[in-house]
Coordinates of C-alpha atoms in Angstrom, one line a residue:
N1 CA -66.8 213.7 -38.7
K2 CA -68.2 216.9 -40.0
F3 CA -68.3 220.4 -38.6
L4 CA -70.3 223.5 -39.6
S5 CA -68.4 226.6 -40.8
S6 CA -68.8 229.8 -38.9
N7 CA -71.0 231.3 -41.6
G8 CA -73.7 228.6 -40.8
V9 CA -74.1 227.6 -44.4
W10 CA -71.6 224.9 -45.3
S11 CA -71.5 221.6 -43.5
G12 CA -68.8 219.1 -44.2
N13 CA -65.3 218.0 -43.5
I14 CA -63.0 220.9 -43.0
N15 CA -60.7 219.6 -45.7
D16 CA -63.6 219.5 -48.2
S17 CA -64.9 223.0 -47.6
P18 CA -66.4 224.6 -50.7
H19 CA -65.5 227.9 -49.1
P20 CA -61.7 228.1 -49.4
A21 CA -62.0 231.6 -47.9
Y22 CA -63.1 230.1 -44.6
I23 CA -60.0 227.9 -44.5
F24 CA -57.8 230.9 -45.6
R25 CA -59.2 233.1 -42.9
T26 CA -58.6 230.5 -40.3
E27 CA -55.0 229.8 -41.6
T28 CA -54.3 233.6 -41.6
F29 CA -55.7 234.0 -38.1
C30 CA -53.7 231.1 -36.8
K31 CA -50.5 232.3 -38.5
R32 CA -51.0 235.9 -37.4
F33 CA -51.1 234.8 -33.8
N34 CA -48.2 232.3 -34.3
F35 CA -50.2 229.3 -33.2
W36 CA -47.3 227.2 -34.4
S37 CA -43.7 227.6 -35.6
C38 CA -41.0 225.2 -36.8
K39 CA -39.2 225.5 -33.5
I40 CA -41.8 225.9 -30.8
M41 CA -45.5 225.2 -31.1
K42 CA -47.6 227.4 -28.7
K43 CA -50.4 225.8 -26.7
V44 CA -53.8 227.1 -27.7
L45 CA -57.0 226.9 -25.6
F46 CA -60.3 227.5 -27.4
C47 CA -63.3 228.4 -25.2
G48 CA -66.6 228.1 -26.8
T49 CA -69.8 226.4 -27.8
T50 CA -70.4 222.8 -28.9
N51 CA -73.6 221.8 -30.5
L52 CA -75.0 218.7 -32.2
D53 CA -76.4 220.1 -35.4
Y54 CA -79.4 218.5 -37.0
F55 CA -79.7 219.6 -40.7
I56 CA -82.7 219.3 -43.0
Y57 CA -81.8 220.1 -46.6
S58 CA -84.9 220.9 -48.7
K59 CA -85.9 222.8 -51.8
L60 CA -87.5 225.6 -49.7
L61 CA -87.3 226.9 -46.2
P62 CA -90.2 226.1 -43.9
V63 CA -92.9 228.7 -43.3
E64 CA -95.6 228.8 -40.6
G65 CA -98.2 226.0 -41.1
V66 CA -96.4 224.2 -43.9
T67 CA -94.6 220.9 -43.6
I68 CA -91.6 220.5 -45.9
K69 CA -89.7 217.3 -46.9
G70 CA -86.0 217.1 -47.1
N71 CA -82.8 215.1 -46.4
F72 CA -81.5 214.8 -42.9
E73 CA -77.9 215.0 -41.7
Q74 CA -76.3 215.1 -38.3
N75 CA -73.0 216.8 -37.6
A76 CA -70.9 218.0 -34.8
G77 CA -70.7 221.8 -34.6
G78 CA -70.7 225.0 -32.5
K79 CA -68.4 228.0 -33.2
G80 CA -65.8 227.1 -30.6
A81 CA -65.7 223.4 -31.6
N82 CA -65.3 224.4 -35.3
Q83 CA -62.4 226.8 -34.4
A84 CA -60.6 224.2 -32.4
V85 CA -61.0 221.5 -35.1
A86 CA -59.8 224.0 -37.8
C87 CA -56.7 224.7 -35.7
S88 CA -56.1 221.0 -35.2
K89 CA -56.4 220.5 -39.0
L90 CA -53.8 223.2 -39.5
G91 CA -51.2 221.3 -37.4
N92 CA -51.7 222.4 -33.8
K93 CA -53.4 220.1 -31.2
P94 CA -55.4 222.7 -29.2
F95 CA -57.2 222.3 -25.9
F96 CA -60.9 223.1 -25.9
Y97 CA -63.0 224.2 -23.0
T98 CA -66.7 223.6 -23.4
R99 CA -69.4 221.9 -21.4
L100 CA -71.1 218.7 -22.5
S101 CA -73.5 216.3 -20.8
N102 CA -73.3 212.6 -20.7
D103 CA -76.3 212.4 -23.0
M104 CA -76.3 211.0 -26.6
A105 CA -75.4 214.4 -28.1
G106 CA -72.5 215.0 -25.6
K107 CA -71.0 211.6 -26.3
Y108 CA -71.2 212.2 -30.1
L109 CA -69.6 215.6 -29.8
Y110 CA -66.8 214.4 -27.5
S111 CA -66.0 211.6 -29.9
S112 CA -65.9 214.0 -32.8
L113 CA -63.5 216.3 -31.1
V114 CA -61.2 213.4 -30.1
S115 CA -61.2 212.0 -33.7
N116 CA -60.3 215.5 -35.0
G117 CA -57.2 215.8 -32.8
V118 CA -58.6 218.3 -30.2
K119 CA -57.3 217.8 -26.7
T120 CA -60.3 217.2 -24.4
K121 CA -58.6 217.6 -21.0
A122 CA -60.4 221.0 -20.4
I123 CA -63.9 219.7 -21.4
K124 CA -66.3 219.6 -18.5
I125 CA -68.8 216.7 -18.5
V126 CA -71.9 217.5 -16.5
K127 CA -74.0 214.4 -15.9
N128 CA -77.8 214.3 -16.3
N129 CA -78.0 217.6 -18.2
K130 CA -78.4 218.7 -21.8
S131 CA -75.7 219.3 -24.4
G132 CA -76.3 222.0 -26.9
V133 CA -78.2 221.2 -30.1
A134 CA -79.2 223.1 -33.2
L135 CA -81.9 222.5 -35.8
I136 CA -80.8 223.9 -39.2
F137 CA -82.9 224.1 -42.3
V138 CA -81.0 224.8 -45.5
D139 CA -82.7 225.4 -48.9
E140 CA -81.3 224.9 -52.4
K141 CA -79.9 228.4 -52.5
A142 CA -78.0 227.8 -49.2
R143 CA -80.2 230.1 -47.2
N144 CA -80.9 228.8 -43.7
L145 CA -83.0 229.0 -40.6
I146 CA -81.4 228.0 -37.4
G147 CA -82.8 227.4 -33.9
I148 CA -80.7 226.4 -31.0
A149 CA -81.2 224.8 -27.5
P150 CA -77.9 225.9 -25.9
G151 CA -78.0 223.6 -23.0
L152 CA -74.8 223.6 -21.1
N153 CA -73.3 226.3 -23.4
E154 CA -75.2 228.9 -21.4
K155 CA -73.2 228.6 -18.2
M156 CA -69.4 228.5 -17.9
P157 CA -68.5 228.8 -14.2
K158 CA -65.4 230.7 -13.1
T159 CA -63.9 227.6 -11.4
E160 CA -64.1 225.6 -14.6
I161 CA -62.5 228.4 -16.7
N162 CA -59.7 228.8 -14.2
K163 CA -59.0 225.0 -14.3
A164 CA -58.9 225.1 -18.1
L165 CA -56.5 228.1 -18.1
K166 CA -54.1 226.2 -15.9
L167 CA -53.3 224.0 -18.9
L168 CA -51.4 227.0 -20.4
K169 CA -48.2 228.8 -19.7
K170 CA -47.3 232.4 -20.0
N171 CA -47.5 233.6 -23.7
D172 CA -49.7 230.7 -24.7
I173 CA -52.9 231.6 -26.6
V174 CA -56.6 231.7 -25.6
V175 CA -59.3 232.1 -28.2
C176 CA -62.9 232.9 -27.2
E177 CA -66.0 233.1 -29.3
M178 CA -69.1 235.2 -28.6
G179 CA -71.5 232.3 -28.2
I180 CA -70.5 231.8 -24.6
P181 CA -71.7 234.1 -21.8
I182 CA -70.1 237.5 -21.8
G183 CA -69.3 237.1 -18.1
S184 CA -67.3 234.0 -18.9
I185 CA -65.3 235.9 -21.6
K186 CA -64.5 238.7 -19.1
E187 CA -63.2 236.0 -16.7
I188 CA -60.8 234.7 -19.3

């Protein structure tokens, strides 16, 4: 299972990242906030977006009126999901609050999170709706064009947030990313 880095360029397994600085920044962030220790591992709840990313890798980026050919790849992504997976890969098994549908994208994303060691107890499944998706074009110089259909990432109700927060105790850690609604972040 693959995840997209926060810079939107690299796609691949977190362990195979060609950008060691991304891993280093994540490790430094996790250690700075003491996500784990030898004696006591703190619980961590990530709140953020989850998207099914559709990549097209081609020589050039598309321009208006021109069709391009490329290679296709599908990966699990979203800034919040990427952060939760990175934390899991570094030794903690974080909770993740996001919203997914029971559609094909949602099932794929949920499965990817589980297989990457992320605890899914806080994930809200909303039936007969749309999970978030992204269409990402990447050229041979790693430049990209990204379009998203946020789906359920656009709404994160207070009741769901409060339910997710109940998984934590005092002095546990909550990490939010700016892809979710500002009102939701203020609630947290």
